Coordinates of C-alpha atoms in Angstrom, one line a residue:
Chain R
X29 CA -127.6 -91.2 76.1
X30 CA -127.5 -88.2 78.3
X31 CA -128.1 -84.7 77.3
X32 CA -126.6 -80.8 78.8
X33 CA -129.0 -78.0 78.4
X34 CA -127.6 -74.7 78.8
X35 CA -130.3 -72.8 80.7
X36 CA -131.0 -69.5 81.2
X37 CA -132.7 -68.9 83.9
X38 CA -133.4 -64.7 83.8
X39 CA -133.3 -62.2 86.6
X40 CA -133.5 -65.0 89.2
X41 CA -137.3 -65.3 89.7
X42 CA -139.9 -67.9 88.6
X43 CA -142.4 -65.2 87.0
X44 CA -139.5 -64.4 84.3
X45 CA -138.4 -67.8 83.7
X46 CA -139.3 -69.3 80.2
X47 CA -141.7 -72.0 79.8
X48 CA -139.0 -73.8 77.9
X49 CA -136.2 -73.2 81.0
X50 CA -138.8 -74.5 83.9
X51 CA -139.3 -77.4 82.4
X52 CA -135.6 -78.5 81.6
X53 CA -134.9 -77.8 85.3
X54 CA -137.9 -80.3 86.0
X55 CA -137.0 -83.0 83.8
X56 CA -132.8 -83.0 84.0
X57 CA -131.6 -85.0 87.1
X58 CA -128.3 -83.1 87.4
X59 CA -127.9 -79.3 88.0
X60 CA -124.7 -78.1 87.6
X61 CA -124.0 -73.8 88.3
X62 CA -122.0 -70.8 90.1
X63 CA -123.6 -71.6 94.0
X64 CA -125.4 -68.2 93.9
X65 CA -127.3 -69.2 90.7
X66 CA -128.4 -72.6 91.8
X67 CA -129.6 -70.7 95.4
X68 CA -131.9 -69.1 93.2
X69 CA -133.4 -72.3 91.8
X70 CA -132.8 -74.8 94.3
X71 CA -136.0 -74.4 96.5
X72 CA -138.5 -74.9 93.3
X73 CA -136.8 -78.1 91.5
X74 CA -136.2 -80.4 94.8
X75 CA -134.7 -84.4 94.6
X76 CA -131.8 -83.4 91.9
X77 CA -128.3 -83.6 92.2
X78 CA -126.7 -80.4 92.6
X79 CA -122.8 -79.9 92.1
X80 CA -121.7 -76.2 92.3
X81 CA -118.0 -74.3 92.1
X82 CA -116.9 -70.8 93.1
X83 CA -117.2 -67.7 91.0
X84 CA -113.9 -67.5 88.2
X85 CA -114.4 -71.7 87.8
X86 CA -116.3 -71.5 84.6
X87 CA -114.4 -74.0 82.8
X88 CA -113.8 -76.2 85.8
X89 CA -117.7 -76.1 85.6
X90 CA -118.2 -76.6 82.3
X91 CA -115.7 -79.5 81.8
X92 CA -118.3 -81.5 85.2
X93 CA -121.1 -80.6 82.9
X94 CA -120.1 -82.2 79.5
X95 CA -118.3 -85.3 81.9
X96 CA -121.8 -85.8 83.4
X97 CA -123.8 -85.8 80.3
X98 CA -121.2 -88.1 78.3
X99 CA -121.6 -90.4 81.2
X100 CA -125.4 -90.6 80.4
X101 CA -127.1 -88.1 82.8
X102 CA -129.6 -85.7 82.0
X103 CA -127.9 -82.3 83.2
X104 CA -129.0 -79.0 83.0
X105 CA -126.0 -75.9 83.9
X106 CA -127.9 -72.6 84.9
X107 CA -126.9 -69.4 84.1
X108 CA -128.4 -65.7 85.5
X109 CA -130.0 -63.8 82.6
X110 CA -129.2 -65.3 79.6
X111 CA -127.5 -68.7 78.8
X112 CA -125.2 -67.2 75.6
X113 CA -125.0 -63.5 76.2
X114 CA -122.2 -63.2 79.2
X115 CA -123.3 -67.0 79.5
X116 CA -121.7 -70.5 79.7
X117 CA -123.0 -71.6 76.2
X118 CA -120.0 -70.9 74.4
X119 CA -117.7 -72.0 76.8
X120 CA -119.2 -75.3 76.5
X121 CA -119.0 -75.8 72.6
X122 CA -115.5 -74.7 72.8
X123 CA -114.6 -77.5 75.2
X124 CA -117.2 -80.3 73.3
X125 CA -115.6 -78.9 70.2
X126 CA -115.6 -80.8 67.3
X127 CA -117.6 -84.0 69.0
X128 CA -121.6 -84.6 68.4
X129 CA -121.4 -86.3 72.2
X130 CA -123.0 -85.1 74.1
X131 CA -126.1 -83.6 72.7
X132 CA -125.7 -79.9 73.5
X133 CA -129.1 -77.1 74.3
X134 CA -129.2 -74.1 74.4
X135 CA -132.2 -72.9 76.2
X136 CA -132.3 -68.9 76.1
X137 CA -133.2 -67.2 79.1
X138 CA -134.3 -63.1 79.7
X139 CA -130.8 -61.1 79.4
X140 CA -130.7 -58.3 81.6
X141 CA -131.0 -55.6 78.9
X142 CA -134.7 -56.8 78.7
X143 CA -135.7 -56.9 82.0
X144 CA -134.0 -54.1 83.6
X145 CA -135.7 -52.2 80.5
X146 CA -139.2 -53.4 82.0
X147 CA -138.2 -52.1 85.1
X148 CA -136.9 -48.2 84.2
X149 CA -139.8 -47.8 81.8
X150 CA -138.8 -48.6 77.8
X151 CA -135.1 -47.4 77.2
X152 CA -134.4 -49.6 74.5
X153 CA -136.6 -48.9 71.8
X154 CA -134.3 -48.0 69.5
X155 CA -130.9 -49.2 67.8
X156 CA -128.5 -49.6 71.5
X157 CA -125.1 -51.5 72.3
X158 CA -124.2 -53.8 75.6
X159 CA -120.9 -53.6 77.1
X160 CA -119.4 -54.9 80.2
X161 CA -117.1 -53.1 82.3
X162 CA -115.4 -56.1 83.7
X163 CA -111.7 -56.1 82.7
X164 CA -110.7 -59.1 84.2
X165 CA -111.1 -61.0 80.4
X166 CA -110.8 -57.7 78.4
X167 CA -108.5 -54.6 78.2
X168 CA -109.4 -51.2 79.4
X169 CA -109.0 -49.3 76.2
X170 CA -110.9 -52.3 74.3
X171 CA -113.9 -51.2 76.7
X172 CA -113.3 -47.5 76.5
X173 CA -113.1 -47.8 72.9
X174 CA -116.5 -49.1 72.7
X175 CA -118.1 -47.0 75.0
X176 CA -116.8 -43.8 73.0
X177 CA -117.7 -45.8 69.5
X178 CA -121.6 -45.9 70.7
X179 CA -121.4 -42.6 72.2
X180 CA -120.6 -40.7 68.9
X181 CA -123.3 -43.2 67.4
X182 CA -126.2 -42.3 69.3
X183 CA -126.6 -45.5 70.7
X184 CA -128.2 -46.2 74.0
X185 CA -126.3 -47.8 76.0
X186 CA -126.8 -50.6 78.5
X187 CA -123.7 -51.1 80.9
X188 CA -123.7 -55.1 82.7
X189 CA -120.8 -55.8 85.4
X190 CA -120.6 -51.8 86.8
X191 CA -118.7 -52.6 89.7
X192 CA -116.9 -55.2 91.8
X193 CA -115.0 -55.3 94.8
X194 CA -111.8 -55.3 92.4
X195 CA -112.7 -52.3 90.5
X196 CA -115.3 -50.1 92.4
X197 CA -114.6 -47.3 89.9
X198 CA -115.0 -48.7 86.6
X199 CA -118.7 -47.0 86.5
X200 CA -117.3 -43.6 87.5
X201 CA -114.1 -43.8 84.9
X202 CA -117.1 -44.9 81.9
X203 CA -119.2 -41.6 83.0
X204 CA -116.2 -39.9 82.5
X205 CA -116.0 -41.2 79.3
X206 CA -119.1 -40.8 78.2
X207 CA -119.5 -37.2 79.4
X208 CA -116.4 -35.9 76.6
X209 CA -119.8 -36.7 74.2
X210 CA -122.8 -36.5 75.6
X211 CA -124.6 -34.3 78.0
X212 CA -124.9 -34.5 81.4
X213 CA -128.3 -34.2 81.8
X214 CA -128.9 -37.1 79.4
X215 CA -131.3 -39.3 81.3
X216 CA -130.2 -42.3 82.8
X217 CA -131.3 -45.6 85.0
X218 CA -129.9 -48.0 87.3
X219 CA -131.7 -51.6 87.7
X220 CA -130.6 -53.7 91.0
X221 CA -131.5 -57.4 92.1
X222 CA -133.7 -57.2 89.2
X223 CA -136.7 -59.9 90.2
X224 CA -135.4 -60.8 93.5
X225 CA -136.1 -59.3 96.7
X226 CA -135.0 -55.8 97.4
X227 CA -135.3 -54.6 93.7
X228 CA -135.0 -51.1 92.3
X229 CA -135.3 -49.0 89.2
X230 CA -133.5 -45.6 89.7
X231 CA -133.5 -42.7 87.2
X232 CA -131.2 -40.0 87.1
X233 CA -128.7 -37.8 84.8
X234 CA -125.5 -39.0 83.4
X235 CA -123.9 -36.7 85.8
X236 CA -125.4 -38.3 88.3
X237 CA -124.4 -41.2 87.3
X238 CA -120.2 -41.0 87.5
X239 CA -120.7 -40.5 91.6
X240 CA -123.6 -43.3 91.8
X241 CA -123.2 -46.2 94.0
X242 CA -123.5 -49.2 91.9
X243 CA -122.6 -53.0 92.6
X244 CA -122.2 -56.0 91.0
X245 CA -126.1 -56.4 91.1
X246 CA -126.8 -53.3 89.0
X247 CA -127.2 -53.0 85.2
X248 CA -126.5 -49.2 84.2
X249 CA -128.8 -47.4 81.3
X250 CA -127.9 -44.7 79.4
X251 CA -130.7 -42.9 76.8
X252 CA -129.8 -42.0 73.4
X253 CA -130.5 -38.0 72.2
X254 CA -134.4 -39.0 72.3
X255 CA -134.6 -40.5 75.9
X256 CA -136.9 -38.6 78.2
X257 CA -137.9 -38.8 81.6
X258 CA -142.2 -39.5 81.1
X259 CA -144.2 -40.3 84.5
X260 CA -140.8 -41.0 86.4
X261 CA -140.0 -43.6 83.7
X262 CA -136.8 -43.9 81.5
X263 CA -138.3 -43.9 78.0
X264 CA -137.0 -43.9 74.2
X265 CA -139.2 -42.6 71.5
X266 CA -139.0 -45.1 68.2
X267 CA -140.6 -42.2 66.5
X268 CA -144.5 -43.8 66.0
X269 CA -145.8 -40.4 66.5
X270 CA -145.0 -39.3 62.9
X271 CA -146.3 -42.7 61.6
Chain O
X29 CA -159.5 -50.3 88.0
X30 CA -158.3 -51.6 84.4
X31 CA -155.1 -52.0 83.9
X32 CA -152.8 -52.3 80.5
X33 CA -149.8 -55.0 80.8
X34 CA -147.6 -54.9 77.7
X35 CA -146.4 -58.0 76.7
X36 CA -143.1 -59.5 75.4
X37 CA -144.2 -62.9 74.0
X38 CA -141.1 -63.7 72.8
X39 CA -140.5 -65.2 69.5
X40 CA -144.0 -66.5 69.2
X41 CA -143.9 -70.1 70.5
X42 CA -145.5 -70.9 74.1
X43 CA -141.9 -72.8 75.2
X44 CA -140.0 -69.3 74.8
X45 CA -142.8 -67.2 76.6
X46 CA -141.8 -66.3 80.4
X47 CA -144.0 -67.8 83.2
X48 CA -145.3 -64.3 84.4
X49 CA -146.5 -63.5 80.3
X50 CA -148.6 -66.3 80.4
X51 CA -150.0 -65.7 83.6
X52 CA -150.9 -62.2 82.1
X53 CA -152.7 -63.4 78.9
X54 CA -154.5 -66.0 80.9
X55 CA -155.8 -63.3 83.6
X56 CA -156.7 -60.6 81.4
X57 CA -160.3 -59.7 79.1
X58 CA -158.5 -58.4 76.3
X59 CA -156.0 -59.1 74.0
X60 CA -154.8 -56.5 71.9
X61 CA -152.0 -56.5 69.1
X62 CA -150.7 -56.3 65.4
X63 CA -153.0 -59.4 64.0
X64 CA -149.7 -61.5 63.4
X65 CA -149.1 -61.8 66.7
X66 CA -152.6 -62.1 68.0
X67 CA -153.0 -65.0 65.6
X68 CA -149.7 -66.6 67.5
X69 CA -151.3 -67.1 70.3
X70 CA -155.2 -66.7 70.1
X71 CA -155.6 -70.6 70.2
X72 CA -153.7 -71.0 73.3
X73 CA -156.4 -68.0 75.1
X74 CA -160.0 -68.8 74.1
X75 CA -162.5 -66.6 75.5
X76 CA -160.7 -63.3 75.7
X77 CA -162.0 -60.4 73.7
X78 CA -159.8 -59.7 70.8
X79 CA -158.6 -56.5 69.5
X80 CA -156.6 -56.5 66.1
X81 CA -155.3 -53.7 64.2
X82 CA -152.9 -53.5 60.6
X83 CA -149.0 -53.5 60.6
X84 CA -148.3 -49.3 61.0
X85 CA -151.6 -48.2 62.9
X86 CA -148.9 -48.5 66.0
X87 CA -150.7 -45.1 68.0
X88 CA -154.2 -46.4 67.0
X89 CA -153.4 -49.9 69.0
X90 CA -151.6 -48.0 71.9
X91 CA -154.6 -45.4 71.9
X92 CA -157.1 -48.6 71.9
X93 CA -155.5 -50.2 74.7
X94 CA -154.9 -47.3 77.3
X95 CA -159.1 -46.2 76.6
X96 CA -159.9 -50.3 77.3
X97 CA -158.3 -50.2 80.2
X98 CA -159.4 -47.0 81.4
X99 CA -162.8 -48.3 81.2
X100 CA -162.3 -50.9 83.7
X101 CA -160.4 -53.4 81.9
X102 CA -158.0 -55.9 82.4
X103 CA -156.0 -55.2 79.0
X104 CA -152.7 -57.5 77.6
X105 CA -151.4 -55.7 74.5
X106 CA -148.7 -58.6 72.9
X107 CA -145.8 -57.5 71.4
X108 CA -143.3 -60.2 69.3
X109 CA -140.4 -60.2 71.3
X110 CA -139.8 -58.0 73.7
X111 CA -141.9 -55.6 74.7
X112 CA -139.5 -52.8 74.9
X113 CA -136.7 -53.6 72.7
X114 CA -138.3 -52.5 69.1
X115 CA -141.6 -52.5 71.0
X116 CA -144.6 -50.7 72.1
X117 CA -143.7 -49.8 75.6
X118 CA -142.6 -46.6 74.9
X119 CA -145.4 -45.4 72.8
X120 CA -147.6 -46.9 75.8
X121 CA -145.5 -43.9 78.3
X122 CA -145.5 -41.3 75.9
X123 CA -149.5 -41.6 75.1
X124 CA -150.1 -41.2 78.8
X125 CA -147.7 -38.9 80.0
X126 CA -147.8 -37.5 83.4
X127 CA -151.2 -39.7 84.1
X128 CA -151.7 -42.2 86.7
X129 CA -154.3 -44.0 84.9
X130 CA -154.6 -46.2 83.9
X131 CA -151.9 -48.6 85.8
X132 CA -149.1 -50.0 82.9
X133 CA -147.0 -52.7 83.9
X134 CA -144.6 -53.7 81.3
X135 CA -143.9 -57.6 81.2
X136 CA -140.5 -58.3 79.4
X137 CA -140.1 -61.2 77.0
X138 CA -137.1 -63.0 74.9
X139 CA -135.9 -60.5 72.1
X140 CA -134.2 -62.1 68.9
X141 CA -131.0 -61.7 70.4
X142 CA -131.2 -63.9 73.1
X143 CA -133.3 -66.5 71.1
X144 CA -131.9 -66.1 67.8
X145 CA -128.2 -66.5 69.2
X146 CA -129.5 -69.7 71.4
X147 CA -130.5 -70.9 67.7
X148 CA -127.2 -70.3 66.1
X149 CA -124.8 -71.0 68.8
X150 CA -123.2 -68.5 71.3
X151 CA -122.6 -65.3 68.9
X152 CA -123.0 -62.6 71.8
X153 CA -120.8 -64.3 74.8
X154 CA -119.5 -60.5 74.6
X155 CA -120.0 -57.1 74.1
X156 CA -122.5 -56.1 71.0
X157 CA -124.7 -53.9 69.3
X158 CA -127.8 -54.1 67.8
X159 CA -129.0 -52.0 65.0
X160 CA -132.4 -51.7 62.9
X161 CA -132.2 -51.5 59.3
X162 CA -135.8 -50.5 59.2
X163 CA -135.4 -46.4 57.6
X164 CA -139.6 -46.1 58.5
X165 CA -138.4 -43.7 60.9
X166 CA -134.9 -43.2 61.1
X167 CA -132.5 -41.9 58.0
X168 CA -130.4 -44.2 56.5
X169 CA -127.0 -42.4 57.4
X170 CA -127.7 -42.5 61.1
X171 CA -128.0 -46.2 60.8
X172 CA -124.8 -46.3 58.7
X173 CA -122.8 -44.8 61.0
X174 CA -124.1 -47.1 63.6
X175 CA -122.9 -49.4 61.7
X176 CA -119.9 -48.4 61.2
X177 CA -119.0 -47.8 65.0
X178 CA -119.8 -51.3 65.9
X179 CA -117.5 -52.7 63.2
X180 CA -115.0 -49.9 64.0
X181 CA -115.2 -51.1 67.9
X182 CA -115.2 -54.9 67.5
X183 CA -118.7 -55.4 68.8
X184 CA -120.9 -58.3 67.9
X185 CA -123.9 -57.0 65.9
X186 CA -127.6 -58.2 65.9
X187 CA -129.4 -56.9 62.8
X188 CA -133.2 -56.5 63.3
X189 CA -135.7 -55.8 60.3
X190 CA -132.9 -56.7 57.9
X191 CA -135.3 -56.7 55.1
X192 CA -139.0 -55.8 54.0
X193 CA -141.1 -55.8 50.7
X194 CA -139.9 -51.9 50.3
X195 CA -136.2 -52.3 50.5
X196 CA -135.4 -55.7 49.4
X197 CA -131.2 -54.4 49.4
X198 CA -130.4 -52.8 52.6
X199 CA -128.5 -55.5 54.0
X200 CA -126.5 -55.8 50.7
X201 CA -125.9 -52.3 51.9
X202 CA -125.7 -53.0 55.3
X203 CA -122.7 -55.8 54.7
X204 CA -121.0 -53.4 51.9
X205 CA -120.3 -50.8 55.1
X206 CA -119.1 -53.5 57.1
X207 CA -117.0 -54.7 54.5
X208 CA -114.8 -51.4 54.5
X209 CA -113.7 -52.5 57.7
X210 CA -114.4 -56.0 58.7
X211 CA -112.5 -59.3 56.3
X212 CA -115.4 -61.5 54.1
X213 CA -114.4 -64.6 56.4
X214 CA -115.7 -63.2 58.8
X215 CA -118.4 -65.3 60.1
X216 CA -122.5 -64.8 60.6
X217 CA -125.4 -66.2 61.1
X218 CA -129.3 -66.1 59.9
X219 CA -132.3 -67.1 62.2
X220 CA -135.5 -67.5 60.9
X221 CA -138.8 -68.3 61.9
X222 CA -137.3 -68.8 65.3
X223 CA -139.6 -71.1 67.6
X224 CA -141.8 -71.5 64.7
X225 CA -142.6 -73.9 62.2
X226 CA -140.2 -74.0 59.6
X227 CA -137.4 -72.5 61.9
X228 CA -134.1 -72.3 60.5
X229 CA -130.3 -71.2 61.2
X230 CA -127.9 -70.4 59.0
X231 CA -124.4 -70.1 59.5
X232 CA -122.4 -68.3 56.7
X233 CA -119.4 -65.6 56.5
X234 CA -120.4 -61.6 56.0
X235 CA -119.0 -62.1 51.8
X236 CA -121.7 -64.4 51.8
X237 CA -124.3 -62.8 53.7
X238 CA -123.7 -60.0 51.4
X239 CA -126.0 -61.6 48.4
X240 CA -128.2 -63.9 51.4
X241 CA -131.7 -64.1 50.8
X242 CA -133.5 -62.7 53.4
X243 CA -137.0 -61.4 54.7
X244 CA -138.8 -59.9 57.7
X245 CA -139.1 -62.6 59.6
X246 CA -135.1 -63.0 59.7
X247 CA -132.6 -62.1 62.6
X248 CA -129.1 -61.6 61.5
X249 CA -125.9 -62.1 63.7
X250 CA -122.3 -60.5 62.6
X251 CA -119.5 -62.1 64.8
X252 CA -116.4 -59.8 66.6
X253 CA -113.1 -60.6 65.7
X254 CA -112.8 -63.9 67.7
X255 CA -115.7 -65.0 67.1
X256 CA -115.2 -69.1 65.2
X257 CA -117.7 -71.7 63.6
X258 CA -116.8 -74.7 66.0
X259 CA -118.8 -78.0 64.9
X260 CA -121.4 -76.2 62.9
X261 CA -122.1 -73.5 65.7
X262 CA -121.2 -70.1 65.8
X263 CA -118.9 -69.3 68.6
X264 CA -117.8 -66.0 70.2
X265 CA -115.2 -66.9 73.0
X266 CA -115.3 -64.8 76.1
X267 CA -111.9 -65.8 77.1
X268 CA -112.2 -68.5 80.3
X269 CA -109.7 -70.7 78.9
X270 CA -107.0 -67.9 80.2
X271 CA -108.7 -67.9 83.6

């Protein structure tokens, strides 16, 4: 009887993979992903079978992984970051549906939020919201509407999908945004290639922010009224002071 | 040179902890932490020096951990989950300031949200909040207005600290606020006790989760508006079928 675990696989390097996610990749015998996620991976876990699709094919992809696992393979589908949040998990309950075959995993993996926090210093320490500015599955306003809701709430902010080729100035059009509310010298960070080679943490303002260059590598921080620049790091009080 | 690594352990079983935590509790002489975490993985580390301190003496444990390690050694200080979200990271920065010593390297580990929605399903495949009930240090009108934002905005919520000995009723408070904008169908989800023995998720609708019985060591998840219950799981779509 085959099995498909939904991996999360983090950032993209072996130090912030889960115990849990390193050994499914070990054991499965298929690994099914986006090509770009399975680079990542492909080196460490040699003698599988790998079957990848382009970018926009998650269902395509999905639809191989649950046919491979009712056919009796072990087969493990990586995703960056996280396997539910932005991930594939969901997608693939949807399409098992209502069927117990085949046995479905979800093995979570380090979202973005967490380890682009490690990276700026300790942002989220307090109550925050995640949105994504990609509007390909999701309506302007709807996104705009969320960004001003967690804005009036004091609510750090953590900001996944800045930028594509498609829509280089989603990032500048969310400062914009943002700045009818807050400040602009609330402090600020930008993560890129977060565990992989090349990486950077970058702190700045909010109004440096709206002309930053960001890609689709980046995950954008913004502080709540407590966030402070301390030793060059992005950091939110919880308040343990007055304890 | 000492040197103070802050640990996300992640839930508290070794199958959810990252492959670069481990490292760091194996490597270093001591282990510091609230004792209920120590005590999750003390067995696992034999021979490290240990370092416990009660539930609130958070600035006495940061204060410990930053003088260890400026005495020459190599210090982990654990932290459930991540180590920044709701964690000690940030009291680590702020207690040294502008100071270059010791060195701090802050090691990121699987928060609730990621592991408790892995547990329950797919709850967060989009944008969400999430939002401490916890009013130690933070009034109880700041966290109901973040409340109601996320419900106004159609974010997924994650609900942290939904409950403690002191205020047995906040999430009957918490779900009455949501209730003034969101239907009682709509569906949630508990986790509990995730990755340890006696684990447990619950999947139920926000009427329901208004009278749930629940403790600290529970995770709660409220869905968005498309969010389903699809074979027992619970579901938030992201929207590939229209891709």
């Amino acid at each position: 009887m085959g099995k498909l675990s939904v991996v999360g696989i983090g950032p993209g390097n072996y130090d912030n993979m889960t115990v849990r996610a390193d050994r499914a990749l070990r054991e499965c015998q298929v690994i099914v992903g986006y090509s770009v996620y399975v680079d990542l991976v492909k080196d460490r876990y040699p003698g599988k079978e790998y079957r990848t699709t382009g970018m926009t094919r998650e269902a395509d992809r999905c639809r191989m992984a649950l046919d491979l696992a009712r056919e009796g393979k072990e087969v493990a589908m990586v995703c960056s970051g996280d396997s539910g949040i932005y991930g594939m998990a969901a997608l693939i309950y949807e399409l098992r549906g209502e069927a117990e075959d085949p046995e479905v995993e979800v093995i979570p993996g380090l979202t973005a939020a967490c380890s682009g926090s490690a990276l700026l210093g300790a942002p989220l320490t307090h109550d925050f919201a995640v949105v994504s500015l990609s509007d390909r599955l999701t309506p302007w306003e709807k996104i705009a509407a969320r960004l001003r809701a967690a804005a009036e709430a004091d609510l750090s902010l953590v900001i996944y999908n800045p930028a594509s080729h498609g829509r280089p100035d989603h990032l500048r059009r969310a400062a914009d945004i943002l700045l009818e509310t807050l400040p602009a010298d609330r402090p600020c960070g930008i993560a890129r290639m977060i565990g992989r080679e090349g990486e950077t943490g970058t702190v700045l303002t909010l109004g440096q922010l709206r002309d930053a260059a960001v890609d689709m590598f980046c995950t954008v921080f913004i502080g709540n009224a407590a966030t402070r620049v301390v030793g060059g790091r992005l950091v939110t009080p919880r308040g343990y002071r007055d304890v």
